Short mmCIF file of C-alpha atoms in Angstrom, two decimals:
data_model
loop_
_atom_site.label_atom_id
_atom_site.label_comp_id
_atom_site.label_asym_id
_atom_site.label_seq_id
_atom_site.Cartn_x
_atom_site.Cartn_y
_atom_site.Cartn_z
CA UNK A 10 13.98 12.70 3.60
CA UNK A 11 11.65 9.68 2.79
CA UNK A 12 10.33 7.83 5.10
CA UNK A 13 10.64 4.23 3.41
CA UNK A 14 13.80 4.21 1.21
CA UNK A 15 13.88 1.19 -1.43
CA UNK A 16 16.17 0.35 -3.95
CA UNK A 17 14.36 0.82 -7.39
CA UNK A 18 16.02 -1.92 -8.95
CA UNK A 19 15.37 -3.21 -11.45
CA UNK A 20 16.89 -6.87 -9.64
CA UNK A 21 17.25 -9.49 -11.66
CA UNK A 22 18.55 -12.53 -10.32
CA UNK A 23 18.72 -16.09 -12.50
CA UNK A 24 15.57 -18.89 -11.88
CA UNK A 25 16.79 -20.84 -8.32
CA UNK A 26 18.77 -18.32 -6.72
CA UNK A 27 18.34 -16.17 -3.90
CA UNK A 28 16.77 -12.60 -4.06
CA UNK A 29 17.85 -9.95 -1.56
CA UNK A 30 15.62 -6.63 -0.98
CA UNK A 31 16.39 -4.41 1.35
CA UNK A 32 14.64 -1.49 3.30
CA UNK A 33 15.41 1.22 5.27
CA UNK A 34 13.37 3.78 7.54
CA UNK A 35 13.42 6.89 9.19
CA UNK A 36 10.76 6.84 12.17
CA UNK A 37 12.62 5.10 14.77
CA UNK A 38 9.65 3.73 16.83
CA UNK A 39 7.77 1.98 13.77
CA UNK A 40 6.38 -0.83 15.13
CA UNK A 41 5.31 -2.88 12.23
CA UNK A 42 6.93 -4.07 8.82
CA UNK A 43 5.37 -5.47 6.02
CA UNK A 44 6.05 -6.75 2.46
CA UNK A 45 3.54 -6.49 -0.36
CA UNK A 46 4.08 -8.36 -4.15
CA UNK A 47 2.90 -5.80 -6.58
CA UNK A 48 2.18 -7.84 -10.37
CA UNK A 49 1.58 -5.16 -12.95
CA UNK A 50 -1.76 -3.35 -13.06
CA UNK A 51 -2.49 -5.28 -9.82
CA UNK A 52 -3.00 -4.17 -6.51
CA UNK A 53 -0.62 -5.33 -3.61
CA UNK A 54 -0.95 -8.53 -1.40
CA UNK A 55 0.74 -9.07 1.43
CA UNK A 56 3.68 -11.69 2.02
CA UNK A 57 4.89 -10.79 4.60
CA UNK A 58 4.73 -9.25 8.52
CA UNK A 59 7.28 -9.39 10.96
CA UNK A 60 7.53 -7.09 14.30
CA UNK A 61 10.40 -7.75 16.24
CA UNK A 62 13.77 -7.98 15.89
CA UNK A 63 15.41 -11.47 14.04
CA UNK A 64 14.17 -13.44 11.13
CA UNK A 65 10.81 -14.72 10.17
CA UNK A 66 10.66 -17.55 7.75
CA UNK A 67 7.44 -18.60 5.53
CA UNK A 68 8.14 -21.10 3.06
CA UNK A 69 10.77 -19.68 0.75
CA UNK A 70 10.46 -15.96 2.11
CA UNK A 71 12.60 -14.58 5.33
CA UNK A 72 12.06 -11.51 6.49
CA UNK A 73 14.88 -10.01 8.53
CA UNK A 74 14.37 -6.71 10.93
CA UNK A 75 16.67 -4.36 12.56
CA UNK A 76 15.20 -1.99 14.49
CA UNK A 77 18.40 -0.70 15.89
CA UNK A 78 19.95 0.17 12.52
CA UNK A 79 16.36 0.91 11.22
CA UNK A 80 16.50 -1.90 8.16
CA UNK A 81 13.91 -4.63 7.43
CA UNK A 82 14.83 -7.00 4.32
CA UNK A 83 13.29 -9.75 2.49
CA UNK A 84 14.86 -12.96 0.76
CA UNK A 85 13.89 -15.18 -1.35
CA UNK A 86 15.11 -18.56 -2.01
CA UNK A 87 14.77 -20.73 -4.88
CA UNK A 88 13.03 -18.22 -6.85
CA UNK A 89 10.51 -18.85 -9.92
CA UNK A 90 9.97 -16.40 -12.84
CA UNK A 91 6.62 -15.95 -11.02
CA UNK A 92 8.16 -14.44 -8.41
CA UNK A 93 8.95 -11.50 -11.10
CA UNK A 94 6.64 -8.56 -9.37
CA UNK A 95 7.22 -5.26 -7.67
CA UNK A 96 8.35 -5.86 -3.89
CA UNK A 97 6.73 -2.80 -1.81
CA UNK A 98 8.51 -2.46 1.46
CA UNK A 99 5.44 -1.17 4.16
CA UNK A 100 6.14 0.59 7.82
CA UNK A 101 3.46 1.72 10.33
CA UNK A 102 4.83 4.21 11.66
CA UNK A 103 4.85 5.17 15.82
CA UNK A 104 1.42 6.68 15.60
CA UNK A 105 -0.09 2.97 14.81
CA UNK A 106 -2.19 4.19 11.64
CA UNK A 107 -0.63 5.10 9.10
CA UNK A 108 1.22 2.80 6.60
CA UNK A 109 3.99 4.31 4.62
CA UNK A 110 5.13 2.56 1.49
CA UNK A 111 8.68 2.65 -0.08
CA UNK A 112 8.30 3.26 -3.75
CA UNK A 113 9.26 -0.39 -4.95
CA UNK A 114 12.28 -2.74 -6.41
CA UNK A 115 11.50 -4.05 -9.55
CA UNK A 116 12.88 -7.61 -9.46
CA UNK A 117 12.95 -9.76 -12.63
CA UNK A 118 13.48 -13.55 -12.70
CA UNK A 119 14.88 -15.13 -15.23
CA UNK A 120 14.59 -18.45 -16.27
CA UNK B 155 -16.00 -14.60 1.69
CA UNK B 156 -15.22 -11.57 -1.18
CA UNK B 157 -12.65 -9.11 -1.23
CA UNK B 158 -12.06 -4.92 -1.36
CA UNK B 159 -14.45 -4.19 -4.57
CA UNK B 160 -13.85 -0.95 -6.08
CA UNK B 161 -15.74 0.71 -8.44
CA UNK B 162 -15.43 2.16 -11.39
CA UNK B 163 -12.28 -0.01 -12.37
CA UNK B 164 -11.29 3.28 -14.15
CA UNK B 165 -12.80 6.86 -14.35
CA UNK B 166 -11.74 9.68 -16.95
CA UNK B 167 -12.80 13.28 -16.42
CA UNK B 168 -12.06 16.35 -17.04
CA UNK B 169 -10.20 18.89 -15.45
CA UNK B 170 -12.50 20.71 -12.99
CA UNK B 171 -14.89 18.16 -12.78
CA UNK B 172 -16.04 16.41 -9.61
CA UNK B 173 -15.36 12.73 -9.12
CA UNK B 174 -16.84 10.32 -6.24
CA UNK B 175 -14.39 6.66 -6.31
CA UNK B 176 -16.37 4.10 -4.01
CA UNK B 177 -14.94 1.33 -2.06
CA UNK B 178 -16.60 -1.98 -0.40
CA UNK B 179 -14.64 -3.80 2.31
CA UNK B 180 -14.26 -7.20 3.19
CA UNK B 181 -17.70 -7.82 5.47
CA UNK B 182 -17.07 -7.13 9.26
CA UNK B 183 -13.95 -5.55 8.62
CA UNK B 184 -14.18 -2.19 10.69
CA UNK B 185 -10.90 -0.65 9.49
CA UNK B 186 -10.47 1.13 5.96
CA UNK B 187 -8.09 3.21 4.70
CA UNK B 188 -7.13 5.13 0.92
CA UNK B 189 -3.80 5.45 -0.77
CA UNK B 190 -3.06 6.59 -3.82
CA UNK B 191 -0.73 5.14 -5.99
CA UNK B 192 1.28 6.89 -8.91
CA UNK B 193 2.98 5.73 -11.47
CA UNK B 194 6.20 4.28 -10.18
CA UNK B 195 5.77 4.89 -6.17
CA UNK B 196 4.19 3.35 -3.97
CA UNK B 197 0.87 3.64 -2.33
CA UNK B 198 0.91 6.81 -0.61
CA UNK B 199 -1.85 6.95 2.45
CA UNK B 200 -4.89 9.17 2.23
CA UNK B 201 -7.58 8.97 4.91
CA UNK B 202 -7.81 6.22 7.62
CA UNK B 203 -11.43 5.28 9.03
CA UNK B 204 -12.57 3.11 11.94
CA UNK B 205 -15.82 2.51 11.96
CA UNK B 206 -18.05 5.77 10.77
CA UNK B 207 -15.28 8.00 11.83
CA UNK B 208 -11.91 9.13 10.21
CA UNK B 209 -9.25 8.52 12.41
CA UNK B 210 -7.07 10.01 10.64
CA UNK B 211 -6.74 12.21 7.75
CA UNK B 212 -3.74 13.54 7.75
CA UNK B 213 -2.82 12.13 4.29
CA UNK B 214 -5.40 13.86 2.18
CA UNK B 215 -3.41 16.64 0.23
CA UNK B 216 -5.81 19.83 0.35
CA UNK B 217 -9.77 20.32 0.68
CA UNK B 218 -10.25 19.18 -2.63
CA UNK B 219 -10.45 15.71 -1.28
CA UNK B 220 -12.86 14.40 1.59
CA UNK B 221 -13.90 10.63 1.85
CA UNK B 222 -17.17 9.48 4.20
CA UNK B 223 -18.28 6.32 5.58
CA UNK B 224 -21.75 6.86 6.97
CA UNK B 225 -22.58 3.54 7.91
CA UNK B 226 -19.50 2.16 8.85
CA UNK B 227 -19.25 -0.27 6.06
CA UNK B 228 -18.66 1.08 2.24
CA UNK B 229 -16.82 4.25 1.97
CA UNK B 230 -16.46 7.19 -0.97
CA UNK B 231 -13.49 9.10 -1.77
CA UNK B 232 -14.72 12.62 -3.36
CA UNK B 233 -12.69 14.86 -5.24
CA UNK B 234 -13.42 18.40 -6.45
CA UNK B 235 -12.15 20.48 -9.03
CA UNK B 236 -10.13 17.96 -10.30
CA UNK B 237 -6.63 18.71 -11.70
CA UNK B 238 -4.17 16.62 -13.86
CA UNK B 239 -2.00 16.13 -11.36
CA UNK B 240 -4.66 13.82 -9.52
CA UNK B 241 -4.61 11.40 -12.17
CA UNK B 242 -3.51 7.88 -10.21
CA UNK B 243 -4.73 4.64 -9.06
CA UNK B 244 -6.88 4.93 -5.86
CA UNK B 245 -6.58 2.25 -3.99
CA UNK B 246 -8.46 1.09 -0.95
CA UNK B 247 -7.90 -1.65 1.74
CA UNK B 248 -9.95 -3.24 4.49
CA UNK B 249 -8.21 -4.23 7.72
CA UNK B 250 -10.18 -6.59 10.77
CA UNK B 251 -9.92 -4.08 13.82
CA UNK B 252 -7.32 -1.63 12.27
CA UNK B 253 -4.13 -0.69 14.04
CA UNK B 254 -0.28 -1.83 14.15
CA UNK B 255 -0.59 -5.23 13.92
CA UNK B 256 -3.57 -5.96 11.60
CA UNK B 257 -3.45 -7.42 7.94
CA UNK B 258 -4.28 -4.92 5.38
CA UNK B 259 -5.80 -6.11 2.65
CA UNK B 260 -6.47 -4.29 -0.81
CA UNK B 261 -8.88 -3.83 -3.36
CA UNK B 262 -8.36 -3.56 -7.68
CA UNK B 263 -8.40 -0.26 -7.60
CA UNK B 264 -10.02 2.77 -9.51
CA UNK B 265 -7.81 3.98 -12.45
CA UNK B 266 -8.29 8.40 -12.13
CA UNK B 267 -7.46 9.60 -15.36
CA UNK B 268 -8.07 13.98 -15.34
CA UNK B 269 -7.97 14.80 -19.11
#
């Protein structure tokens, strides 16, 4: 079983609406959740943290985390065609090291 | 201040040969840690230091691969006998103090290519 489960996608959503990407996990006393953008050939930068349960809002990105049914998502609103990337869902894991990465949704934009 | 340099940006060998990927993290940043990334996944972790030290290596696939970090700043990944199926991108990132809560942050990358 992985550890990080991700839709693959691809997602494509049209330019302005709202893009939903969703996570799930198997180590039930992760402590920390992450979301990494991913451009092509790029290396990943982080968008987003969040650590407890609820939503965490940053401009036009929410983060959302369940801990009790073991799902972390991101949205985001009003998106751009540069928003078109690779959306890495991240977990440390109980042990406090080690980062685990889901394997990516594709999501395109389009204008 | 910079970020995570790698270098080289990419590296083709052959199979059998011995590769050494180096990594230089953001200044003062005492955490560092490898993934490797293959085509289509996501970064899968490798080797964790703090400081000098590995914390924890339990990522590293066989003793084929060993990373140091003698002076607690820049660190090199080393690979022996390569194979084809180590062809990836290495990655590495730099963290403040390390642990649950700290921002990762990543460097370019070195592109493995084992011919």
């Amino acid at each position: 079983q992985k550890e990080v489960e991700q839709n693959s996608g691809p997602l494509s959503v049209p330019e302005g609406a709202i893009a939903s990407l969703n996570c799930t996990y198997s180590d039930r006393g992760s402590q920390s959740f992450f979301w990494y953008r991913q451009y092509s050939g790029k290396s990943p930068e982080l968008i987003m943290s969040i650590y407890s349960n609820g939503d965490k809002e940053d401009g036009r990105f929410t983060a959302q985390l369940n801990k009790a049914s073991q799902y972390v998502s991101l949205l985001i609103r009003d998106s751009q065609p540069s928003d078109s990337a690779t959306y890495l869902c991240a977990v440390i894991d109980s042990g406090g090291n080690d980062m685990r990465f889901g394997a990516g949704t594709r999501l395109t934009v389009k204008p | 201040g910079a970020g995570v340099s790698q270098t080289p940006s990419n590296k083709v060998t052959e199979k059998g040969k011995y590769v050494e990927l180096r990594c230089d993290p953001i200044s003062g940043h005492t955490a560092l840690y490898w993934y490797r990334q293959s085509l289509g996944q996501g970064p899968e972790f490798l080797i964790y230091f703090q400081g000098t030290g590995a914390a924890d290596d339990s990522g590293l696939p066989n003793d084929r691969f060993f990373a140091v970090r003698p002076e607690g700043s820049v660190s090199t990944l080393k690979i022996q006998r390569t194979e084809r199926g180590d062809s990836a991108v290495y990655l590495c990132a730099s963290s403040l103090i390390g642990g649950y809560s700290d921002t990762q942050y990543f460097g370019p990358g070195t592109r493995l290519t084992v011919l």
